[in-house]
Amino acid sequence: MTSDGRRIGLHTSTKLDFEDLVALVNRGLELSRGGSAKSFAGRNVILAFFENSTRTKVSFEVASTHLGMTAINFDITGSSLSKGESVKDTAETLASYDPSLFVVRSKESGLSQLFEDWTGIPTINAGDGEHEHPTQAILDITTLVERFGSLEALEGLRMAIVGDVLHSRVARSLTQLADLCGIEVSFLGPDNMMPKYIFPNVNRHSSFEVERYDVLYLLRIQRERLAHGEALEVNKYRSRFSLTKERAVHLRPAQVIMHPGPVFPGMEIDAPLIDATNSLIRRQTEISIFARMAIVEAVLEGSIGG
Ligand code: CP
């Protein structure tokens, strides 16, 4: 909440403190176990996705419907943006239709904050460029708490974030929240996918020895974000950083595999491992509805924001 009492949305995980995270995780898990949802009947949420999405968009639509809201999908391709209307004019026009909330995804960093600044309407960042994806990180921590039993149980876990960390908004948001929980994070990946200036205290490991970690968090290789002319050597990547069947032989039952999706089987992970007993990948998708319900409730009630 701002000093003048105006509600604000969620743009970055850096503005969440441990108490915010505890409240969101506990509420998400309560909802996942059949707890009753709050009702925001008669209120609208506009989903403005300027970049493609399956999981985030649909789970926000389902979550807001469970909360009694009307979810309006703003169709970018059929909009007047194609006639040259600016994004700012688009946001201001959408604000005229009385939404209580915007959920915004963009190729550029910072658009969710701009939506909120332009319109004064609370806005949730559903992934902005290479910046942040805070709701993915919240649902990931919620999934881990369900598996390990409590937030306290996450302290001291060792998490490997593997792959294209440099271009990953998920890695940025998750590393912040993992740090709040006392999880020890290591980045693994090719040199050209490693961030040089952010998270100087995170470990960097150049070989993927799966036994070293409790949580193997695999990232999608973002071909669309690789610099022009930057080739991806698939076989070289697979031999060093993929969770292959050969590497998975060394997994213990307590170790978990995660991935934010979309997954490319055979690249980050061998296909049979997606549904292995160690894998939380499907559970992340299921939990996302309840985590996002908790986030929407909190934003509409003004109890978190950043
Ligand atoms: N994890 C994630 O953001 O997936 P989508 O791009 O399908 O929303």
Coordinates of C-alpha atoms and ligand atoms in Angstrom, one line a residue:
M1 CA 0.0 0.0 0.0
T2 CA 1.3 3.5 -0.8
S3 CA 1.6 6.2 1.8
D4 CA -1.7 7.8 0.6
G5 CA -3.5 4.5 1.1
R6 CA -3.7 3.6 -2.6
R7 CA -3.5 -0.1 -3.3
I8 CA -0.6 -1.3 -5.4
G9 CA 0.2 -4.5 -7.3
L10 CA 3.1 -6.9 -7.5
H11 CA 6.0 -6.1 -9.8
T12 CA 9.0 -7.6 -8.2
S13 CA 9.9 -10.3 -5.7
T14 CA 12.5 -7.9 -4.2
K15 CA 9.6 -6.0 -2.5
L16 CA 8.3 -9.1 -0.7
D17 CA 9.5 -9.7 2.8
F18 CA 9.5 -13.1 4.6
E19 CA 6.2 -12.3 6.3
D20 CA 4.6 -11.6 2.9
L21 CA 5.9 -14.9 1.6
V22 CA 4.7 -16.8 4.6
A23 CA 1.2 -15.4 4.2
L24 CA 1.0 -16.1 0.5
V25 CA 2.4 -19.6 0.8
N26 CA 0.1 -20.6 3.7
R27 CA -2.9 -19.1 2.0
G28 CA -2.1 -20.8 -1.3
L29 CA -1.7 -24.2 0.4
E30 CA -5.0 -23.6 2.4
L31 CA -6.8 -23.0 -0.8
S32 CA -5.2 -26.1 -2.4
R33 CA -6.6 -28.2 0.4
G34 CA -10.1 -27.0 -0.2
G35 CA -10.2 -23.8 2.0
S36 CA -12.9 -21.4 1.0
A37 CA -12.0 -18.6 -1.4
K38 CA -12.8 -15.0 -0.8
S39 CA -15.4 -13.5 -3.1
F40 CA -14.7 -10.6 -5.4
A41 CA -18.0 -11.0 -7.3
G42 CA -18.9 -8.2 -9.6
R43 CA -15.2 -7.2 -10.1
N44 CA -13.2 -7.4 -13.3
V45 CA -9.6 -8.4 -14.0
I46 CA -8.1 -7.6 -17.4
L47 CA -5.4 -10.0 -18.6
A48 CA -3.2 -8.0 -21.0
F49 CA -0.6 -10.4 -22.4
F50 CA 1.7 -8.7 -24.9
E51 CA 3.8 -11.9 -25.1
N52 CA 2.6 -15.5 -25.5
S53 CA 1.7 -17.6 -22.5
T54 CA -0.1 -20.8 -21.7
R55 CA 0.3 -21.5 -17.9
T56 CA 0.4 -18.0 -16.5
K57 CA -2.5 -16.7 -18.5
V58 CA -4.8 -19.6 -18.1
S59 CA -4.0 -20.1 -14.4
F60 CA -4.7 -16.4 -13.7
E61 CA -8.0 -16.8 -15.6
V62 CA -9.0 -19.8 -13.6
A63 CA -7.8 -18.3 -10.3
S64 CA -9.8 -15.1 -10.8
T65 CA -12.9 -17.0 -11.8
H66 CA -12.6 -19.1 -8.6
L67 CA -12.6 -15.7 -6.8
G68 CA -15.9 -14.8 -8.4
M69 CA -14.3 -12.2 -10.7
T70 CA -14.9 -11.7 -14.4
A71 CA -11.7 -12.3 -16.3
I72 CA -11.4 -10.3 -19.6
N73 CA -8.7 -11.5 -22.0
F74 CA -7.4 -8.5 -24.0
D75 CA -6.6 -9.9 -27.4
I76 CA -3.5 -8.1 -28.5
T77 CA -3.5 -9.4 -32.1
G78 CA -7.0 -8.2 -32.8
S79 CA -6.5 -4.9 -31.0
S80 CA -6.0 -1.3 -32.2
L81 CA -2.3 -1.6 -31.4
S82 CA -2.0 -2.9 -34.9
K83 CA -3.4 0.5 -36.1
G84 CA -0.7 2.3 -34.2
E85 CA -2.4 3.0 -30.9
S86 CA 0.2 3.4 -28.2
V87 CA 0.5 1.0 -25.3
K88 CA -0.2 3.9 -22.9
D89 CA -3.4 4.8 -24.7
T90 CA -4.3 1.1 -24.7
A91 CA -3.8 0.9 -21.0
E92 CA -5.8 4.1 -20.3
T93 CA -8.6 2.8 -22.6
L94 CA -8.7 -0.5 -20.8
A95 CA -8.8 1.3 -17.5
S96 CA -12.1 2.9 -18.6
Y97 CA -13.8 -0.5 -18.4
D98 CA -13.5 -0.5 -14.6
P99 CA -11.1 -3.3 -13.9
S100 CA -10.1 -3.8 -10.2
L101 CA -6.9 -5.4 -11.4
F102 CA -4.6 -5.8 -14.4
V103 CA -2.4 -8.8 -15.0
V104 CA 0.3 -7.8 -17.6
R105 CA 3.0 -9.8 -19.5
S106 CA 5.4 -8.1 -21.8
K107 CA 8.6 -8.6 -23.8
E108 CA 9.9 -5.4 -22.2
S109 CA 11.0 -5.0 -18.6
G110 CA 8.8 -2.7 -16.5
L111 CA 5.5 -2.7 -18.3
S112 CA 3.4 -3.9 -15.4
Q113 CA 4.7 -1.0 -13.3
L114 CA 4.0 1.4 -16.2
F115 CA 0.4 0.1 -16.5
E116 CA -0.1 0.8 -12.8
D117 CA 1.5 4.3 -13.0
W118 CA -0.6 5.2 -16.0
T119 CA -3.9 4.0 -14.7
G120 CA -3.7 3.9 -10.9
I121 CA -5.1 0.4 -11.0
P122 CA -3.2 -2.4 -9.1
T123 CA -1.3 -4.5 -11.6
I124 CA 0.4 -7.9 -11.3
N125 CA 3.5 -8.6 -13.3
A126 CA 3.0 -11.9 -15.2
G127 CA 6.5 -11.8 -16.6
D128 CA 8.3 -8.8 -18.0
G129 CA 11.1 -9.4 -20.4
E130 CA 14.3 -10.5 -18.7
H131 CA 13.4 -8.7 -15.5
E132 CA 11.0 -10.7 -13.2
H133 CA 8.3 -13.3 -12.9
P134 CA 7.3 -13.0 -9.2
T135 CA 4.2 -15.1 -9.3
Q136 CA 6.1 -18.0 -10.8
A137 CA 8.6 -17.8 -7.9
I138 CA 5.8 -17.6 -5.3
L139 CA 4.1 -20.7 -6.8
D140 CA 7.5 -22.5 -6.9
I141 CA 8.2 -21.8 -3.2
T142 CA 4.6 -22.9 -2.4
T143 CA 5.2 -26.2 -4.3
L144 CA 8.4 -26.7 -2.3
V145 CA 6.8 -26.0 1.0
E146 CA 4.1 -28.6 0.2
R147 CA 6.7 -31.2 -0.6
F148 CA 9.1 -30.5 2.2
G149 CA 6.4 -29.8 4.9
S150 CA 7.1 -26.2 6.0
L151 CA 8.9 -23.0 5.1
E152 CA 11.4 -23.7 7.9
A153 CA 12.2 -27.0 6.3
L154 CA 13.5 -25.1 3.2
E155 CA 16.3 -23.5 5.2
G156 CA 19.7 -25.0 4.2
L157 CA 18.4 -26.8 1.1
R158 CA 20.7 -26.6 -1.9
M159 CA 19.1 -25.5 -5.2
A160 CA 20.7 -25.7 -8.6
I161 CA 19.2 -23.3 -11.1
V162 CA 20.4 -24.8 -14.4
G163 CA 20.4 -23.4 -17.9
D164 CA 19.8 -19.9 -19.4
V165 CA 20.0 -17.9 -16.2
L166 CA 21.1 -14.8 -18.0
H167 CA 17.9 -14.4 -19.9
S168 CA 15.6 -15.8 -17.2
R169 CA 13.1 -13.6 -15.3
V170 CA 12.1 -16.8 -13.4
A171 CA 15.7 -17.3 -12.1
R172 CA 15.8 -13.6 -10.9
S173 CA 12.6 -13.8 -9.0
L174 CA 13.2 -17.3 -7.6
T175 CA 16.7 -16.5 -6.4
Q176 CA 15.4 -13.6 -4.4
L177 CA 12.7 -15.7 -2.7
A178 CA 14.9 -18.7 -2.2
D179 CA 17.3 -16.4 -0.4
L180 CA 14.5 -15.2 1.9
C181 CA 13.9 -18.9 2.8
G182 CA 17.6 -19.6 3.5
I183 CA 18.0 -21.8 0.4
E184 CA 21.5 -22.0 -0.9
V185 CA 21.4 -21.3 -4.7
S186 CA 23.9 -22.3 -7.3
F187 CA 23.8 -21.2 -11.0
L188 CA 24.9 -23.7 -13.6
G189 CA 25.0 -23.2 -17.4
P190 CA 27.2 -22.3 -20.3
D191 CA 29.3 -19.1 -19.8
N192 CA 27.3 -17.1 -22.3
M193 CA 24.1 -17.9 -20.2
M194 CA 25.5 -16.8 -16.8
P195 CA 24.8 -13.4 -15.4
K196 CA 28.0 -11.5 -14.6
Y197 CA 26.8 -8.7 -12.4
I198 CA 23.7 -9.8 -10.5
F199 CA 23.7 -12.1 -7.5
P200 CA 27.4 -12.0 -6.9
N201 CA 27.0 -14.2 -3.8
V202 CA 25.3 -17.1 -5.6
N203 CA 27.5 -20.1 -6.2
R204 CA 28.6 -20.9 -9.8
H205 CA 29.2 -24.5 -10.7
S206 CA 30.6 -25.5 -14.1
S207 CA 29.6 -29.1 -14.0
F208 CA 26.2 -30.7 -13.2
E209 CA 26.7 -33.2 -10.5
V210 CA 23.1 -33.9 -9.5
E211 CA 24.0 -35.5 -6.1
R212 CA 25.1 -32.0 -4.8
Y213 CA 21.6 -30.5 -4.8
D214 CA 18.2 -31.0 -3.1
V215 CA 16.3 -29.1 -5.8
L216 CA 17.2 -29.3 -9.5
Y217 CA 15.4 -26.3 -11.1
L218 CA 15.8 -26.5 -14.8
L219 CA 15.2 -23.5 -17.1
R220 CA 14.0 -23.4 -20.6
I221 CA 16.7 -22.4 -23.1
Q222 CA 15.3 -19.1 -24.5
R223 CA 16.3 -19.3 -28.1
E224 CA 14.2 -16.2 -28.8
R225 CA 16.3 -14.2 -26.3
L226 CA 19.8 -15.3 -27.5
A227 CA 21.7 -12.5 -29.1
H228 CA 21.5 -12.5 -32.9
G229 CA 24.0 -15.0 -34.3
E230 CA 24.5 -16.6 -30.9
A231 CA 24.3 -20.3 -31.7
L232 CA 23.1 -23.0 -29.3
E233 CA 25.2 -26.2 -29.5
V234 CA 22.5 -28.6 -28.5
N235 CA 24.7 -31.7 -28.1
K236 CA 27.3 -29.8 -26.1
Y237 CA 24.5 -28.3 -23.9
R238 CA 22.9 -31.8 -23.4
S239 CA 26.2 -33.4 -22.5
R240 CA 27.0 -30.7 -19.8
F241 CA 23.7 -29.4 -18.4
S242 CA 20.7 -31.5 -19.3
L243 CA 19.0 -33.8 -16.8
T244 CA 19.5 -36.9 -18.8
K245 CA 18.5 -40.5 -17.9
E246 CA 22.2 -41.2 -17.3
R247 CA 22.5 -38.3 -14.8
A248 CA 19.2 -39.1 -13.2
V249 CA 20.5 -42.6 -12.2
H250 CA 22.3 -40.7 -9.3
L251 CA 19.1 -39.1 -7.9
R252 CA 18.0 -39.9 -4.4
P253 CA 14.3 -40.2 -3.6
A254 CA 14.3 -37.0 -1.6
Q255 CA 15.7 -34.8 -4.4
V256 CA 13.2 -32.9 -6.5
I257 CA 13.1 -31.8 -10.1
M258 CA 11.3 -28.5 -11.1
H259 CA 10.8 -26.5 -14.3
P260 CA 8.6 -23.4 -14.9
G261 CA 7.6 -24.6 -18.4
P262 CA 7.3 -24.8 -21.2
V263 CA 9.5 -27.8 -21.2
F264 CA 11.4 -29.0 -24.2
P265 CA 12.0 -32.7 -23.7
G266 CA 15.4 -33.9 -24.9
M267 CA 16.9 -30.4 -24.3
E268 CA 16.7 -29.5 -20.6
I269 CA 15.4 -32.9 -19.5
D270 CA 14.8 -36.3 -20.9
A271 CA 11.1 -36.9 -21.5
P272 CA 10.5 -39.8 -19.1
L273 CA 11.9 -37.7 -16.2
I274 CA 9.1 -35.1 -16.5
D275 CA 6.8 -37.5 -14.7
A276 CA 9.4 -39.3 -12.5
T277 CA 8.5 -39.6 -8.8
N278 CA 11.1 -37.0 -8.1
S279 CA 9.4 -34.5 -10.4
L280 CA 7.3 -31.6 -9.2
I281 CA 6.8 -30.2 -12.7
R282 CA 3.1 -31.2 -13.0
R283 CA 2.5 -30.2 -9.4
Q284 CA 3.9 -26.7 -10.1
T285 CA 1.2 -26.2 -12.7
E286 CA -1.6 -27.4 -10.4
I287 CA -0.4 -25.3 -7.4
S288 CA -0.2 -22.3 -9.7
I289 CA -4.0 -21.8 -9.5
F290 CA -4.0 -21.6 -5.7
A291 CA -0.9 -19.6 -5.4
R292 CA -2.3 -17.0 -7.9
M293 CA -5.7 -17.0 -6.0
A294 CA -3.7 -16.1 -2.9
I295 CA -1.8 -13.4 -4.8
V296 CA -4.9 -11.8 -6.3
E297 CA -6.7 -11.8 -2.9
A298 CA -3.7 -10.2 -1.3
V299 CA -3.3 -7.5 -3.9
L300 CA -7.0 -6.7 -3.9
E301 CA -7.0 -6.4 -0.1
G302 CA -3.8 -4.3 -0.2
S303 CA -1.9 -6.6 2.0
I304 CA 1.2 -7.0 -0.2
G305 CA 2.7 -5.0 -2.9
G306 CA 5.9 -4.1 -4.5
Ligands
CP1 N1 6.1 -20.5 -16.7 C1 5.5 -19.7 -17.5 O1 5.5 -18.5 -17.4 O2 4.8 -20.3 -18.6 P1 4.0 -19.6 -19.7 O3 4.9 -18.8 -20.5 O4 3.3 -20.7 -20.5 O5 3.0 -18.7 -19.0

